[in-house]
PDB file of C-alpha atoms in Angstrom:
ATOM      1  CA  UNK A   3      25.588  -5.886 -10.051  1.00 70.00           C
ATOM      2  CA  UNK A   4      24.377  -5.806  -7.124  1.00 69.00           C
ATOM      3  CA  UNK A   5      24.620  -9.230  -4.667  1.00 80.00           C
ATOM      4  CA  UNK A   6      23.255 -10.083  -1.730  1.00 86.00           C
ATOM      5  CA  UNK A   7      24.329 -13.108   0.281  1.00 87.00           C
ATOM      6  CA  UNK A   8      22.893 -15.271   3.498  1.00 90.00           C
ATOM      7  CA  UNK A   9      25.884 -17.583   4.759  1.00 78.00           C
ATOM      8  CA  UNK A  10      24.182 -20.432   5.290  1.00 80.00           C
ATOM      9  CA  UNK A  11      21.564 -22.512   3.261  1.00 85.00           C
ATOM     10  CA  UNK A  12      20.803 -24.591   6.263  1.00 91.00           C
ATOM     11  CA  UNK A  13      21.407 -24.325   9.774  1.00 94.00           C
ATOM     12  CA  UNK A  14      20.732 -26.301  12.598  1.00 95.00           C
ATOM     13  CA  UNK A  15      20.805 -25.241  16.293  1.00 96.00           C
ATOM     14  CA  UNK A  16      19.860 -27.202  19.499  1.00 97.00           C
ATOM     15  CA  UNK A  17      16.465 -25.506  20.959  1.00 97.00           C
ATOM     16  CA  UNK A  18      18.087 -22.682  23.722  1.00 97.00           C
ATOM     17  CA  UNK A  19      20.619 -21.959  21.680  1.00 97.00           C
ATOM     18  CA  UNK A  20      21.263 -18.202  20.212  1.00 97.00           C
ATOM     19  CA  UNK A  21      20.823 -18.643  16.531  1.00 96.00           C
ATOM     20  CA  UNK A  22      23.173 -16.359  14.077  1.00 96.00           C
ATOM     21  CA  UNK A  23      22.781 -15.285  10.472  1.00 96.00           C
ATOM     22  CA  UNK A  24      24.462 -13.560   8.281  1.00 96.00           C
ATOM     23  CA  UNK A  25      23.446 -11.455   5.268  1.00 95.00           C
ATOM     24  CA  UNK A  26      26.157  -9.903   3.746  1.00 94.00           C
ATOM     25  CA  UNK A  27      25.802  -7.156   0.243  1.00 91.00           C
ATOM     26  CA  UNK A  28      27.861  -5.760  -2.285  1.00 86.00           C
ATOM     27  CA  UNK A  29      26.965  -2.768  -4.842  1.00 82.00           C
ATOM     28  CA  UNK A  30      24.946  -1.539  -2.721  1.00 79.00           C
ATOM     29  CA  UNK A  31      24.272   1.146  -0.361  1.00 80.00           C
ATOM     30  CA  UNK A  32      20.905   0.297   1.333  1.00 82.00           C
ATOM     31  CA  UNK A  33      19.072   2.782   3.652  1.00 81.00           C
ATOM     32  CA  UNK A  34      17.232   0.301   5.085  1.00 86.00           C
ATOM     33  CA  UNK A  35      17.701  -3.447   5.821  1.00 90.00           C
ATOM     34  CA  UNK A  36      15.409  -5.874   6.828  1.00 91.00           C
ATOM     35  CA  UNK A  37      14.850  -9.375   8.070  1.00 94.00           C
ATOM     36  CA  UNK A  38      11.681 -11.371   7.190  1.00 94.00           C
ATOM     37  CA  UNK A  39      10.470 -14.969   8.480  1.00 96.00           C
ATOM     38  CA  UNK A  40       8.976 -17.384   5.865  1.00 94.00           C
ATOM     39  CA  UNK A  41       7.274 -20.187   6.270  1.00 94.00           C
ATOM     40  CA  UNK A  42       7.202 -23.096   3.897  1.00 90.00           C
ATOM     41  CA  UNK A  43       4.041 -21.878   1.523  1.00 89.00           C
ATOM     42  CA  UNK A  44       3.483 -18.662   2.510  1.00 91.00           C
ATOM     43  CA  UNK A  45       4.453 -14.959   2.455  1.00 92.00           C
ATOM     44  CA  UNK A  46       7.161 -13.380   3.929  1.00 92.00           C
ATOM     45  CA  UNK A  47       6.555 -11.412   7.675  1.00 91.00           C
ATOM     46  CA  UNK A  48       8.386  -8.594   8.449  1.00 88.00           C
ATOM     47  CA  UNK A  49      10.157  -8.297  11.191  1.00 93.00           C
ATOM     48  CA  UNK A  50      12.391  -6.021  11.670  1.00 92.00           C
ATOM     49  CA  UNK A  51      13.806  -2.822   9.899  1.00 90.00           C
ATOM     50  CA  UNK A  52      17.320  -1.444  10.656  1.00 92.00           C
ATOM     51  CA  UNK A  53      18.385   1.540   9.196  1.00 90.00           C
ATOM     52  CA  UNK A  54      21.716   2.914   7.882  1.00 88.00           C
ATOM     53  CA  UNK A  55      22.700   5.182  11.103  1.00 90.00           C
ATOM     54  CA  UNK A  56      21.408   2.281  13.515  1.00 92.00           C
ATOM     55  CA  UNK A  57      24.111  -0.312  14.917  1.00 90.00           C
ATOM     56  CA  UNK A  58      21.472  -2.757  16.242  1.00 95.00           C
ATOM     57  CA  UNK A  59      18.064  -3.121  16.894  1.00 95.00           C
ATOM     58  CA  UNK A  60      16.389  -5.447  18.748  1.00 96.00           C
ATOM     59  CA  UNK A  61      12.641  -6.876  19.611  1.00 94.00           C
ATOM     60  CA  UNK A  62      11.679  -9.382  22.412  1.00 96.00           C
ATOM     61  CA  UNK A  63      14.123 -12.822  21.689  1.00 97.00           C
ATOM     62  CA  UNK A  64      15.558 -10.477  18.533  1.00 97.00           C
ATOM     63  CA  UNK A  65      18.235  -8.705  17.690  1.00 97.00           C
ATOM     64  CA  UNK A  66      20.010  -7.594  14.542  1.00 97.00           C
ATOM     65  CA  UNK A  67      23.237  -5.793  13.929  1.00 96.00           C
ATOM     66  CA  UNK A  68      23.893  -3.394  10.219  1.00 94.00           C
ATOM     67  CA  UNK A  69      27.579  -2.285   9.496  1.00 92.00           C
ATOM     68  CA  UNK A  70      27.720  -0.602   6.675  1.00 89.00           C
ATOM     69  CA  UNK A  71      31.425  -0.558   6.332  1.00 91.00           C
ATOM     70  CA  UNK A  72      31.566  -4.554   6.380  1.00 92.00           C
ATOM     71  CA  UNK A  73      28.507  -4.413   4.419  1.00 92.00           C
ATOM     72  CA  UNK A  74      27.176  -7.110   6.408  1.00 93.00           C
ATOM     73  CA  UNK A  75      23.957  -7.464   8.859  1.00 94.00           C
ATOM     74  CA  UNK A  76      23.748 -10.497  11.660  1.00 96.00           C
ATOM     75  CA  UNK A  77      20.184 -11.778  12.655  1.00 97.00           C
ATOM     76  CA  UNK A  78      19.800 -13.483  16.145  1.00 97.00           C
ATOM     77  CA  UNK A  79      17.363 -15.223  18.086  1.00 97.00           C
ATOM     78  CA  UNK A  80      18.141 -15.906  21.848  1.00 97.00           C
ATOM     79  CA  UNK A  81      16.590 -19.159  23.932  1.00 97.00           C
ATOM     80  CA  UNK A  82      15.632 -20.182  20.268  1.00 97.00           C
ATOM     81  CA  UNK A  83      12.543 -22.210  20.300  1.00 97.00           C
ATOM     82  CA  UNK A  84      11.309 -25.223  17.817  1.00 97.00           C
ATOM     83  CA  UNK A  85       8.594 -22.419  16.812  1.00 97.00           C
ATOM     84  CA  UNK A  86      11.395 -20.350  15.483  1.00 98.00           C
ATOM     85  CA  UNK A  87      12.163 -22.659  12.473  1.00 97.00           C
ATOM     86  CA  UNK A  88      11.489 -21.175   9.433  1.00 96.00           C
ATOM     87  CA  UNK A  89      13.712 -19.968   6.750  1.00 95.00           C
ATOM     88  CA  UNK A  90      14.646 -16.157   7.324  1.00 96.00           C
ATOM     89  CA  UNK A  91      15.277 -13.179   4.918  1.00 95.00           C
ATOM     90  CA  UNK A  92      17.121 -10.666   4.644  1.00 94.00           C
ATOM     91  CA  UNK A  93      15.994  -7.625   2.294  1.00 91.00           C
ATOM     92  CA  UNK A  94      18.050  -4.029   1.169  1.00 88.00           C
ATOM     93  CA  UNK A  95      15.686  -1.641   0.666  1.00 82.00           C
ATOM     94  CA  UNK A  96      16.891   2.006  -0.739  1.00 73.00           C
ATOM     95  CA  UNK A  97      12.832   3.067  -1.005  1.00 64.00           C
ATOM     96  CA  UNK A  98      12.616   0.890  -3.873  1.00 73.00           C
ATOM     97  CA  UNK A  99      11.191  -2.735  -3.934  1.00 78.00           C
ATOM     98  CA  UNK A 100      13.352  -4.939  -1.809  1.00 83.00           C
ATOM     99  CA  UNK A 101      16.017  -6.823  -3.239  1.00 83.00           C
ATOM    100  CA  UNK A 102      16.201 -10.189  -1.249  1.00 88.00           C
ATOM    101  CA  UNK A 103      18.706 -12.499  -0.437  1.00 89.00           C
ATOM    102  CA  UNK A 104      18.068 -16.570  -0.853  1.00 89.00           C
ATOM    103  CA  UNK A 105      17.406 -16.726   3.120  1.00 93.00           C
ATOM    104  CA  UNK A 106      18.499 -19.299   5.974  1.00 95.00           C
ATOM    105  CA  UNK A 107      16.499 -22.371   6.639  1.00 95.00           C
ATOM    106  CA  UNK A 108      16.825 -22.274  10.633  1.00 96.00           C
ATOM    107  CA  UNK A 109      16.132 -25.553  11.737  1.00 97.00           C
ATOM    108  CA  UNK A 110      15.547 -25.527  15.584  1.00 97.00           C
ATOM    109  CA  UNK A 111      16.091 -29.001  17.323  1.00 96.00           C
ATOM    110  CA  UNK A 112      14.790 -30.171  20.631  1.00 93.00           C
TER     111      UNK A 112
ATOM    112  CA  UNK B   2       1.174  -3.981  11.101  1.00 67.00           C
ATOM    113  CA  UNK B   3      -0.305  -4.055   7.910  1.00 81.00           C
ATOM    114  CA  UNK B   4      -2.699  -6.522   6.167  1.00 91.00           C
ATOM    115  CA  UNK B   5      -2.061  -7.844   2.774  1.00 95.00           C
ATOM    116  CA  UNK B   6      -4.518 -10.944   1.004  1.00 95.00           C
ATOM    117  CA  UNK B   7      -4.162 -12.299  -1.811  1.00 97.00           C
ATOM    118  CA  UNK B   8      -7.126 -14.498  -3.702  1.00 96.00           C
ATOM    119  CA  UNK B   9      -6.951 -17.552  -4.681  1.00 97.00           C
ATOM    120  CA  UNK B  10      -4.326 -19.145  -2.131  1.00 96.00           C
ATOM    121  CA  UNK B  11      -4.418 -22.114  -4.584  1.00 96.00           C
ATOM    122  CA  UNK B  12      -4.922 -22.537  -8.433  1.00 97.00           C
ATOM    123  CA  UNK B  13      -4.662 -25.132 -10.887  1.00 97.00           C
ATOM    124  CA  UNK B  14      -5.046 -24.654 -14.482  1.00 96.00           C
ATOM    125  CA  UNK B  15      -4.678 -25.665 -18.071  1.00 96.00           C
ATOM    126  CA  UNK B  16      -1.859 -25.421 -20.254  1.00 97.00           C
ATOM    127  CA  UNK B  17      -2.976 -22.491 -23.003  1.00 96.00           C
ATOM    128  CA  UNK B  18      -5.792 -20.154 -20.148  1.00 97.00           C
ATOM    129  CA  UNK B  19      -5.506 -16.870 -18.337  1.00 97.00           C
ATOM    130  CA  UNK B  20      -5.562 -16.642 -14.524  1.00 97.00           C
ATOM    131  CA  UNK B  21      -6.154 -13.624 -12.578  1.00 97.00           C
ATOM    132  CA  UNK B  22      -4.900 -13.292  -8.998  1.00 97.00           C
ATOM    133  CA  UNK B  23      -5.920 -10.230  -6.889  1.00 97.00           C
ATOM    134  CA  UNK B  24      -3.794  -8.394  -4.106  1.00 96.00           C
ATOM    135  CA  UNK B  25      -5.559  -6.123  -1.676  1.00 95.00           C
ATOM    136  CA  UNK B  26      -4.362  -4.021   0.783  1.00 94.00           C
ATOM    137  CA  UNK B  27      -7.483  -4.669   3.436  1.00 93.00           C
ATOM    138  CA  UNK B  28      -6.236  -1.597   6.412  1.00 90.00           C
ATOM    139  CA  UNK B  29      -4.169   1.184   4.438  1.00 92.00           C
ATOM    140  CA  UNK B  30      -4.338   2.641   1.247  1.00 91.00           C
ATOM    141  CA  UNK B  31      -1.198   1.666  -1.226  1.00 89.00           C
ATOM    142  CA  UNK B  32      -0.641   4.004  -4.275  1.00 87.00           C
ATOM    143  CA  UNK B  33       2.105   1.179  -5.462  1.00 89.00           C
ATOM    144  CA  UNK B  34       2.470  -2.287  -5.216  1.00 93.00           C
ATOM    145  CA  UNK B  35       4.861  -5.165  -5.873  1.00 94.00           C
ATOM    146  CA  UNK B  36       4.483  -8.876  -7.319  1.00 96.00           C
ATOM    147  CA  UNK B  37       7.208 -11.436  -6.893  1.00 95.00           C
ATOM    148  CA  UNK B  38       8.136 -14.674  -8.038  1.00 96.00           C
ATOM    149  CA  UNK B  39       9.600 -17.475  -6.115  1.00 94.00           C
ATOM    150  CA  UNK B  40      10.211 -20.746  -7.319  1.00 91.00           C
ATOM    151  CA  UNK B  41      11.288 -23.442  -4.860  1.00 85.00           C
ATOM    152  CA  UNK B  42      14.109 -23.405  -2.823  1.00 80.00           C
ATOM    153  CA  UNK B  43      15.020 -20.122  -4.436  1.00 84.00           C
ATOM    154  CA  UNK B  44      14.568 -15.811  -3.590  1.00 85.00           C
ATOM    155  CA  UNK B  45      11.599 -13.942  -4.052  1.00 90.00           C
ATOM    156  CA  UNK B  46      12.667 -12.231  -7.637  1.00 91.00           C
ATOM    157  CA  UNK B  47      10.701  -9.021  -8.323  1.00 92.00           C
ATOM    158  CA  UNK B  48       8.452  -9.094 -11.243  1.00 95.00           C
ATOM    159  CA  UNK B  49       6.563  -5.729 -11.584  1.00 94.00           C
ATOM    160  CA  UNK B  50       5.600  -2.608  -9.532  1.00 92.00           C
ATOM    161  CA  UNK B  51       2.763  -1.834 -10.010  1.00 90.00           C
ATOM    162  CA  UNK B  52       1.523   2.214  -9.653  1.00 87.00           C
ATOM    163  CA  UNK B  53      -2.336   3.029  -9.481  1.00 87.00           C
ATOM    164  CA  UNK B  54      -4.089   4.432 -11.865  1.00 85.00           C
ATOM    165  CA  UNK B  55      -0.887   3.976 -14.622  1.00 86.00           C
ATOM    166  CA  UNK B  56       1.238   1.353 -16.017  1.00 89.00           C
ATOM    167  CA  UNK B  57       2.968  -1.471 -14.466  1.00 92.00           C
ATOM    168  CA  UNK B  58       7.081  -1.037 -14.491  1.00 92.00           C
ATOM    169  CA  UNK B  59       8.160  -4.548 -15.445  1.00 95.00           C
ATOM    170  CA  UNK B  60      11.997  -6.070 -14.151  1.00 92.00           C
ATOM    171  CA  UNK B  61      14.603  -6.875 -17.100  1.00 91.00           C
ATOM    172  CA  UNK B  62      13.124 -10.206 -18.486  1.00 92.00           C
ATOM    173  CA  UNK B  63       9.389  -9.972 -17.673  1.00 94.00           C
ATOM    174  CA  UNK B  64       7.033 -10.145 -20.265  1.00 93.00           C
ATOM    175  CA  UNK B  65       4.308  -7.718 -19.940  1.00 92.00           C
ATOM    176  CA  UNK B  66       1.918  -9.156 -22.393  1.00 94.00           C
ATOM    177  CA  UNK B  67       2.447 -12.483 -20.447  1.00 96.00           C
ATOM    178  CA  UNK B  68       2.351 -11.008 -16.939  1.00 97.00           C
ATOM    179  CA  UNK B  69      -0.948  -7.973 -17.441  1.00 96.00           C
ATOM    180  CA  UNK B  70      -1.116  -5.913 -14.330  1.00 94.00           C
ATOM    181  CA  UNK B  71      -3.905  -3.350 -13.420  1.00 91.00           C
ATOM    182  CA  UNK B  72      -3.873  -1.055 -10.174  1.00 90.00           C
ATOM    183  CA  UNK B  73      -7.485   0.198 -10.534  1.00 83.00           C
ATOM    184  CA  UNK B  74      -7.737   1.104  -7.102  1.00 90.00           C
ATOM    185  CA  UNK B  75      -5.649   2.080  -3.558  1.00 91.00           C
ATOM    186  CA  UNK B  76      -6.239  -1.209  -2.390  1.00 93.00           C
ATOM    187  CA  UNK B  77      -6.248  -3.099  -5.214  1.00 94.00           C
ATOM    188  CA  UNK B  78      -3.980  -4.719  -7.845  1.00 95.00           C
ATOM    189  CA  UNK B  79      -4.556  -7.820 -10.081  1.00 96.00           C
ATOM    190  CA  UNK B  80      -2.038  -9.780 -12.025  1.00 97.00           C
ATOM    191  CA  UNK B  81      -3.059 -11.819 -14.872  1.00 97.00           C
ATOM    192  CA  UNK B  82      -0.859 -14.845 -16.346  1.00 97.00           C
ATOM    193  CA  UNK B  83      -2.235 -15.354 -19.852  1.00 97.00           C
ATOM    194  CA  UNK B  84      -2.168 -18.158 -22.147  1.00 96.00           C
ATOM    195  CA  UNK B  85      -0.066 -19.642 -19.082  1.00 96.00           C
ATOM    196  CA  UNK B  86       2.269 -22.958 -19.467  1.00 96.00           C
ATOM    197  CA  UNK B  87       3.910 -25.047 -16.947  1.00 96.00           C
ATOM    198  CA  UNK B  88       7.196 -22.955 -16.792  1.00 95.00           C
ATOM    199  CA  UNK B  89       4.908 -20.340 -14.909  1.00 96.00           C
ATOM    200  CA  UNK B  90       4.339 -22.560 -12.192  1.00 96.00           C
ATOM    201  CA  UNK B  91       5.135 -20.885  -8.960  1.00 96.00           C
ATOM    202  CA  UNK B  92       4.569 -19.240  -5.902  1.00 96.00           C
ATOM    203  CA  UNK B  93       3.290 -15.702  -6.676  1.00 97.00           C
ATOM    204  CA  UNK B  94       3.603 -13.286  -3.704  1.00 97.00           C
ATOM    205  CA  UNK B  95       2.244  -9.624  -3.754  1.00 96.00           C
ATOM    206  CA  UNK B  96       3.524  -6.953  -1.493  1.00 94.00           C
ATOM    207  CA  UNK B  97       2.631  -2.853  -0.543  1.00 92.00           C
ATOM    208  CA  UNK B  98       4.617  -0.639   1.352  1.00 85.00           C
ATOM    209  CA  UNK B  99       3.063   1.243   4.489  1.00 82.00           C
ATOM    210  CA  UNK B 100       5.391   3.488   6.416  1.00 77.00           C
ATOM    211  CA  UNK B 101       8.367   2.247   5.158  1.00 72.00           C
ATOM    212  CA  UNK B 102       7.803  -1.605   5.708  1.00 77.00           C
ATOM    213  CA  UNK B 103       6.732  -3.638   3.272  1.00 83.00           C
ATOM    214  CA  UNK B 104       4.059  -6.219   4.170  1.00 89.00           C
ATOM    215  CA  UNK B 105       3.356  -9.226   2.503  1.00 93.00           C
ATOM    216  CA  UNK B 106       0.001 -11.189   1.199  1.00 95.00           C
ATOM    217  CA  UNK B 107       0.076 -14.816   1.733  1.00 95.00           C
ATOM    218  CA  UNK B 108       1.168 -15.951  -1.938  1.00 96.00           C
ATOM    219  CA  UNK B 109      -0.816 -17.911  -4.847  1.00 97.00           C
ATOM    220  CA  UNK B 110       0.006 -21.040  -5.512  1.00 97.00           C
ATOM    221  CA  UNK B 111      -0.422 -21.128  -9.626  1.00 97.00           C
ATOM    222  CA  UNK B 112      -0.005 -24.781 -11.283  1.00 97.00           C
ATOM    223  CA  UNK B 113      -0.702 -24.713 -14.752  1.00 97.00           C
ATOM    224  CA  UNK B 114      -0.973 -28.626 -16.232  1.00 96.00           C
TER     225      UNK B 114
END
């Protein structure tokens, strides 16, 4: 079946600091794979998208990484900020509902 | 972006009622949407996808007489959690596609007593 797996439950990085996740599949073969940001009570917010011929991607302090033949993605934040803690998604998406992984709990310390 | 609400952020009912909770799609027309589930500290677990103007498809281990879903409209899908009990407490979060990405509404809270 197919699994999808963030590293960490928990991490905790000092404010400044390039956070790094890691969302790694199996069974799988996504076309797309994305990262969300949730905060505690509410929905998930998109991101960013990375697709299957893409190495990395990146948006203002944000940059992710797919290789499909590790089958693994890594999320990071540069000069990470208190604001940025939050617990972080990653979704496969093959143009069917996204199958999510448990997410990260960044925890950004000042 | 897109924008996704969902009504009521918050409910709390009684062991043994029905609540309804409504997704819209307020700028863009979505021909399907998604609910998840998400209890806490866990993933959001698909329930349904729901396709307008036909049935729901349910995930292995839904109940669709528990779980009713109608997509009358583009921008509009309800789900309603009948004769609910406290193991349906949870965080229900609806979702639509646009170009690819899928946006998010803002989750119900549902606590049934």
């Amino acid at each position: 079946s197919q699994k999808i797996e963030q590293n960490s439950e928990a991490l905790n990085i000092q404010e400044g600091k390039t956070a790094t996740l890691t969302c790694n599949y199996t069974n799988y073969s996504p076309a797309y794979l994305q990262w969300y940001r949730q905060d505690p009570g509410r929905g998930p917010v998109f991101l960013l998208l990375i697709r299957e011929n893409e190495k990395e991607k990146r948006k203002e302090r944000l940059k992710v990484t797919f290789d499909t033949t590790l089958k693994q993605s890594l999320f990071h934040i540069t000069a990470s900020q208190p604001a940025d803690s939050a617990t972080y998604l990653c979704a496969l998406d093959r143009n069917t509902p996204l199958v999510f992984g448990k997410g990260t709990r960044l925890s950004v310390i000042a | 972006g897109a924008v996704v609400s969902q009504h009521p952020s918050r409910v709390i009912c009684k062991s043994g009622t029905s609540v309804k909770i409504e997704c819209r799609s307020l700028d863009f027309q979505a021909t399907t949407m998604f609910w998840y589930r998400q209890f806490p500290k866990k993933s959001l677990m698909l329930m349904a996808t729901s396709n307008e103007g036909s049935k729901a498809t349910y995930e292995q281990g839904v109940e669709k007489d528990k779980f009713l879903i109608n997509h009358a409209s583009l921008t509009l899908s309800t789900l309603t959690v009948t004769s609910a009990h406290p193991e349906d407490s949870s965080f229900y979060i609806c979702s639509a596609r646009k170009a690819g990405e899928q946006y998010f509404g803002p989750g119900t809270r549902l606590t049934v007593l």
